[in-house]
Amino acid sequence: MIRKSVVKLCSLFIISSLLLVSCASKTDVVYFQNAGDYETIVSDNSHTNKFKIDDVVSINVSTLDPQASMPFNLFKGAEEGGFRPEQLDYIIDKNGDIDFPVLGTIKVVGLSPEETKELLKEKLSNFLKDPIINIRLKNFTVSVLGEVARPGTYPVNGEQITVLEAIGLAGDLTIKGIRQNVMVIRDFNGTKVYTRIDLTQKESLNSPVYYLTQNDVVYVEPNKSAITSSALDNRATIWVSIASVLITSTVLILTR
């Protein structure tokens, strides 16, 4: 009877020790906790990215007459030996300008791709009839750091990405990531803005940083368990080892 009581007591000690380091509250890990069934949130999806200093931009001008539009495109090398010349991209300089063929210096910083397209169409109207302009941001990446499964920098295919999609690329938050205090760090021409978003609430879908811009950094803060995990893991290992020794010793003594 005594032996069973001791073994049971030691077992409870082990279970309690493990629960101390592994338990987590539902309110700490569930997304959008205040969203009701069949509830809708209307988004106008009006977000547009603006060009920043050091952005790499691809601009292609075309018309029905390829020869007419050729002077307005940057190419590297000549068409020799059957090889097509490589079209070059534009880098927005520290003044927010690009050096466009024939037209010269054009300020595009702070403009959206659509606004830049309209600006170029206006300037090209004296040279070309009904030009078709394609503009693409080439350096659209976002970084996701902290308590996520796969921290890193990820390229974005397309013109926009949400903070949830970025976290999805990184394999979602770990169980030790604080969902109520996700930070988005945004840089615009040297000015950094820090904005926090609570992913446990549906209102996060209307956050000004829900849609990310190029080179945004999403940082997921670790909770207290993660910060002290190393010490707690070591302590838990010691406790389990001690309990195992106690159980073994007690069984040996009582079976003699």
Tab-separated table of C-alpha atoms in Angstrom:
chain	number	residue	atom	x	y	z
A	1	MET	CA	0.000	0.000	0.000
A	2	ILE	CA	2.822	2.376	0.912
A	3	ARG	CA	4.686	1.453	-2.263
A	4	LYS	CA	1.688	2.304	-4.469
A	5	SER	CA	1.202	5.629	-2.712
A	6	VAL	CA	4.830	6.644	-3.184
A	7	VAL	CA	4.834	5.663	-6.842
A	8	LYS	CA	1.582	7.564	-7.420
A	9	LEU	CA	2.955	10.633	-5.641
A	10	CYS	CA	6.136	10.637	-7.731
A	11	SER	CA	4.144	10.193	-10.938
A	12	LEU	CA	1.989	13.181	-10.079
A	13	PHE	CA	5.177	15.135	-9.413
A	14	ILE	CA	6.483	14.362	-12.916
A	15	ILE	CA	3.187	15.264	-14.608
A	16	SER	CA	2.917	18.523	-12.666
A	17	SER	CA	6.469	19.457	-13.605
A	18	LEU	CA	5.785	18.908	-17.296
A	19	LEU	CA	2.529	20.859	-17.166
A	20	LEU	CA	4.330	23.814	-15.639
A	21	VAL	CA	6.482	24.191	-18.727
A	22	SER	CA	4.035	23.125	-21.441
A	23	CYS	CA	0.608	24.537	-20.598
A	24	ALA	CA	-0.831	27.340	-22.727
A	25	SER	CA	-4.078	29.275	-22.586
A	26	LYS	CA	-6.519	29.171	-25.511
A	27	THR	CA	-6.744	32.959	-25.460
A	28	ASP	CA	-3.018	33.152	-26.126
A	29	VAL	CA	-2.991	31.183	-29.376
A	30	VAL	CA	-6.371	31.469	-31.158
A	31	TYR	CA	-6.688	33.991	-33.991
A	32	PHE	CA	-9.727	36.317	-34.372
A	33	GLN	CA	-11.347	35.259	-31.105
A	34	ASN	CA	-14.074	37.903	-31.214
A	35	ALA	CA	-15.295	37.019	-34.717
A	36	GLY	CA	-18.849	35.672	-34.731
A	37	ASP	CA	-20.317	32.974	-36.961
A	38	TYR	CA	-21.192	34.202	-40.455
A	39	GLU	CA	-19.909	37.651	-39.562
A	40	THR	CA	-18.587	39.701	-42.469
A	41	ILE	CA	-15.980	42.417	-42.617
A	42	VAL	CA	-16.061	44.607	-45.715
A	43	SER	CA	-12.699	45.739	-47.060
A	44	ASP	CA	-12.396	48.249	-49.880
A	45	ASN	CA	-8.953	46.790	-50.713
A	46	SER	CA	-7.725	50.289	-51.561
A	47	HIS	CA	-4.145	49.599	-50.521
A	48	THR	CA	-1.522	50.483	-53.138
A	49	ASN	CA	2.222	50.288	-52.742
A	50	LYS	CA	4.259	53.438	-53.258
A	51	PHE	CA	7.739	53.495	-54.704
A	52	LYS	CA	10.579	54.040	-52.237
A	53	ILE	CA	14.218	55.062	-52.548
A	54	ASP	CA	16.427	52.148	-53.711
A	55	ASP	CA	13.473	50.305	-55.245
A	56	VAL	CA	14.267	48.318	-58.379
A	57	VAL	CA	11.612	48.939	-61.022
A	58	SER	CA	11.029	47.290	-64.382
A	59	ILE	CA	9.462	49.601	-66.989
A	60	ASN	CA	8.624	48.486	-70.502
A	61	VAL	CA	7.196	50.789	-73.177
A	62	SER	CA	5.613	49.279	-76.263
A	63	THR	CA	3.581	50.437	-79.263
A	64	LEU	CA	2.230	48.968	-82.473
A	65	ASP	CA	5.505	50.064	-84.050
A	66	PRO	CA	8.327	48.375	-82.052
A	67	GLN	CA	10.944	50.626	-83.635
A	68	ALA	CA	9.187	53.747	-82.386
A	69	SER	CA	9.144	52.602	-78.750
A	70	MET	CA	12.642	51.097	-78.676
A	71	PRO	CA	14.436	54.376	-77.705
A	72	PHE	CA	12.324	54.494	-74.538
A	73	ASN	CA	13.536	51.163	-73.201
A	74	LEU	CA	16.900	50.461	-71.603
A	75	PHE	CA	18.822	47.529	-73.049
A	76	LYS	CA	22.168	45.961	-72.266
A	77	GLY	CA	24.218	44.834	-75.253
A	78	ALA	CA	23.347	44.646	-78.918
A	79	GLU	CA	21.450	41.991	-80.786
A	80	GLU	CA	24.337	39.900	-82.040
A	81	GLY	CA	24.658	36.261	-82.946
A	82	GLY	CA	20.963	35.637	-82.487
A	83	PHE	CA	20.944	36.767	-78.840
A	84	ARG	CA	18.296	39.268	-77.770
A	85	PRO	CA	19.494	42.259	-75.736
A	86	GLU	CA	18.677	42.240	-72.028
A	87	GLN	CA	16.311	44.917	-70.802
A	88	LEU	CA	17.618	46.808	-67.773
A	89	ASP	CA	15.745	47.852	-64.666
A	90	TYR	CA	15.642	51.272	-63.005
A	91	ILE	CA	16.893	51.985	-59.487
A	92	ILE	CA	15.243	54.893	-57.694
A	93	ASP	CA	18.094	57.103	-56.480
A	94	LYS	CA	18.431	58.937	-53.152
A	95	ASN	CA	16.533	61.899	-54.617
A	96	GLY	CA	13.603	59.691	-55.573
A	97	ASP	CA	14.322	59.907	-59.308
A	98	ILE	CA	14.946	57.571	-62.213
A	99	ASP	CA	16.863	58.501	-65.348
A	100	PHE	CA	14.493	57.624	-68.167
A	101	PRO	CA	15.654	57.391	-71.803
A	102	VAL	CA	14.909	60.519	-73.864
A	103	LEU	CA	12.690	61.997	-71.127
A	104	GLY	CA	15.513	62.426	-68.620
A	105	THR	CA	15.060	62.664	-64.841
A	106	ILE	CA	11.616	61.702	-63.536
A	107	LYS	CA	10.623	61.734	-59.862
A	108	VAL	CA	8.676	58.595	-58.986
A	109	VAL	CA	9.242	58.189	-55.246
A	110	GLY	CA	5.923	58.196	-53.395
A	111	LEU	CA	3.981	57.280	-56.541
A	112	SER	CA	2.130	54.026	-57.064
A	113	PRO	CA	2.829	51.935	-60.177
A	114	GLU	CA	-0.470	53.138	-61.661
A	115	GLU	CA	0.367	56.791	-60.961
A	116	THR	CA	3.809	56.320	-62.496
A	117	LYS	CA	2.230	54.750	-65.556
A	118	GLU	CA	-0.073	57.751	-66.054
A	119	LEU	CA	2.838	60.157	-65.578
A	120	LEU	CA	4.904	58.384	-68.236
A	121	LYS	CA	1.980	58.243	-70.644
A	122	GLU	CA	1.588	61.988	-70.328
A	123	LYS	CA	5.272	62.634	-70.953
A	124	LEU	CA	5.437	60.178	-73.842
A	125	SER	CA	2.375	61.624	-75.594
A	126	ASN	CA	4.615	63.993	-77.552
A	127	PHE	CA	6.617	61.075	-78.943
A	128	LEU	CA	4.362	58.010	-79.136
A	129	LYS	CA	0.744	57.253	-79.973
A	130	ASP	CA	-1.152	55.154	-77.451
A	131	PRO	CA	1.896	53.657	-75.712
A	132	ILE	CA	1.424	50.579	-73.535
A	133	ILE	CA	3.442	50.781	-70.320
A	134	ASN	CA	4.097	47.851	-68.018
A	135	ILE	CA	5.608	48.575	-64.602
A	136	ARG	CA	6.707	46.000	-62.043
A	137	LEU	CA	8.439	46.318	-58.690
A	138	LYS	CA	11.348	43.852	-58.738
A	139	ASN	CA	12.527	43.993	-55.118
A	140	PHE	CA	9.239	43.290	-53.318
A	141	THR	CA	10.297	41.211	-50.329
A	142	VAL	CA	9.101	40.953	-46.724
A	143	SER	CA	10.975	39.612	-43.704
A	144	VAL	CA	9.303	37.598	-40.951
A	145	LEU	CA	11.361	37.215	-37.787
A	146	GLY	CA	10.954	35.992	-34.227
A	147	GLU	CA	8.705	33.172	-33.050
A	148	VAL	CA	7.718	31.678	-36.404
A	149	ALA	CA	8.468	28.255	-37.832
A	150	ARG	CA	10.743	29.484	-40.640
A	151	PRO	CA	12.138	33.006	-40.069
A	152	GLY	CA	13.516	34.638	-43.187
A	153	THR	CA	13.075	37.049	-46.076
A	154	TYR	CA	10.510	36.073	-48.694
A	155	PRO	CA	9.971	37.407	-52.238
A	156	VAL	CA	6.452	38.499	-53.109
A	157	ASN	CA	4.915	37.436	-56.383
A	158	GLY	CA	2.311	40.009	-57.272
A	159	GLU	CA	1.534	43.537	-56.164
A	160	GLN	CA	0.393	43.007	-52.581
A	161	ILE	CA	0.629	40.686	-49.594
A	162	THR	CA	-1.100	40.694	-46.208
A	163	VAL	CA	0.555	40.202	-42.841
A	164	LEU	CA	-1.280	36.858	-42.543
A	165	GLU	CA	0.048	35.693	-45.909
A	166	ALA	CA	3.582	36.681	-44.884
A	167	ILE	CA	3.241	34.732	-41.638
A	168	GLY	CA	1.918	31.815	-43.683
A	169	LEU	CA	5.053	31.882	-45.833
A	170	ALA	CA	7.078	31.615	-42.622
A	171	GLY	CA	5.135	28.559	-41.482
A	172	ASP	CA	2.854	30.317	-38.961
A	173	LEU	CA	3.646	31.482	-35.438
A	174	THR	CA	5.033	28.976	-32.978
A	175	ILE	CA	3.073	28.202	-29.827
A	176	LYS	CA	5.440	30.593	-28.006
A	177	GLY	CA	4.750	33.612	-30.226
A	178	ILE	CA	2.678	36.477	-28.801
A	179	ARG	CA	-0.224	36.923	-31.201
A	180	GLN	CA	-1.550	40.026	-29.441
A	181	ASN	CA	1.565	42.110	-30.100
A	182	VAL	CA	2.926	41.390	-33.594
A	183	MET	CA	5.109	44.285	-34.738
A	184	VAL	CA	5.396	45.565	-38.311
A	185	ILE	CA	8.454	47.723	-38.989
A	186	ARG	CA	8.060	49.908	-42.071
A	187	ASP	CA	10.738	52.105	-43.607
A	188	PHE	CA	9.945	54.926	-45.988
A	189	ASN	CA	12.981	56.810	-47.227
A	190	GLY	CA	14.877	56.544	-43.954
A	191	THR	CA	11.936	57.021	-41.577
A	192	LYS	CA	10.989	53.887	-39.658
A	193	VAL	CA	7.467	53.423	-38.312
A	194	TYR	CA	6.661	50.731	-35.740
A	195	THR	CA	3.062	49.500	-35.662
A	196	ARG	CA	1.653	46.699	-33.521
A	197	ILE	CA	-1.229	44.446	-34.508
A	198	ASP	CA	-3.333	42.060	-32.393
A	199	LEU	CA	-4.038	38.931	-34.420
A	200	THR	CA	-6.415	37.549	-31.795
A	201	GLN	CA	-8.949	40.249	-32.706
A	202	LYS	CA	-10.901	40.604	-35.949
A	203	GLU	CA	-10.111	44.347	-36.024
A	204	SER	CA	-6.573	43.431	-37.111
A	205	LEU	CA	-7.981	42.947	-40.630
A	206	ASN	CA	-8.504	46.714	-40.813
A	207	SER	CA	-5.073	47.639	-39.468
A	208	PRO	CA	-3.058	50.114	-41.574
A	209	VAL	CA	-0.295	47.486	-41.723
A	210	TYR	CA	-2.537	44.543	-42.627
A	211	TYR	CA	-1.302	44.985	-46.195
A	212	LEU	CA	2.484	45.003	-46.226
A	213	THR	CA	4.750	47.130	-48.398
A	214	GLN	CA	8.119	46.234	-49.882
A	215	ASN	CA	10.867	45.513	-47.338
A	216	ASP	CA	8.480	45.495	-44.360
A	217	VAL	CA	9.660	43.475	-41.361
A	218	VAL	CA	7.168	41.434	-39.332
A	219	TYR	CA	8.470	40.598	-35.859
A	220	VAL	CA	6.745	38.110	-33.575
A	221	GLU	CA	7.685	38.643	-29.949
A	222	PRO	CA	8.387	35.541	-27.787
A	223	ASN	CA	6.281	35.009	-24.689
A	224	LYS	CA	7.686	34.550	-21.190
A	225	SER	CA	7.804	30.806	-21.657
A	226	ALA	CA	10.049	31.172	-24.686
A	227	ILE	CA	12.344	33.660	-22.961
A	228	THR	CA	12.887	31.339	-20.010
A	229	SER	CA	12.526	28.078	-21.929
A	230	SER	CA	16.169	27.149	-21.685
A	231	ALA	CA	16.221	27.433	-17.902
A	232	LEU	CA	12.819	25.792	-17.529
A	233	ASP	CA	13.752	22.914	-19.823
A	234	ASN	CA	16.876	22.288	-17.783
A	235	ARG	CA	14.921	22.413	-14.538
A	236	ALA	CA	12.244	20.118	-15.891
A	237	THR	CA	14.895	17.621	-16.942
A	238	ILE	CA	16.435	17.726	-13.484
A	239	TRP	CA	13.041	17.321	-11.795
A	240	VAL	CA	12.112	14.371	-13.955
A	241	SER	CA	15.494	12.756	-13.313
A	242	ILE	CA	15.146	13.240	-9.558
A	243	ALA	CA	11.619	11.847	-9.589
A	244	SER	CA	12.731	8.840	-11.637
A	245	VAL	CA	15.518	8.122	-9.175
A	246	LEU	CA	13.091	8.460	-6.263
A	247	ILE	CA	10.609	6.056	-7.862
A	248	THR	CA	13.295	3.506	-8.687
A	249	SER	CA	14.887	3.737	-5.250
A	250	THR	CA	11.544	3.488	-3.476
A	251	VAL	CA	10.464	0.447	-5.495
A	252	LEU	CA	13.770	-1.278	-4.839
A	253	ILE	CA	13.586	-0.622	-1.122
A	254	LEU	CA	9.986	-1.716	-0.774
A	255	THR	CA	10.468	-4.901	-2.789
A	256	ARG	CA	13.298	-6.175	-0.587
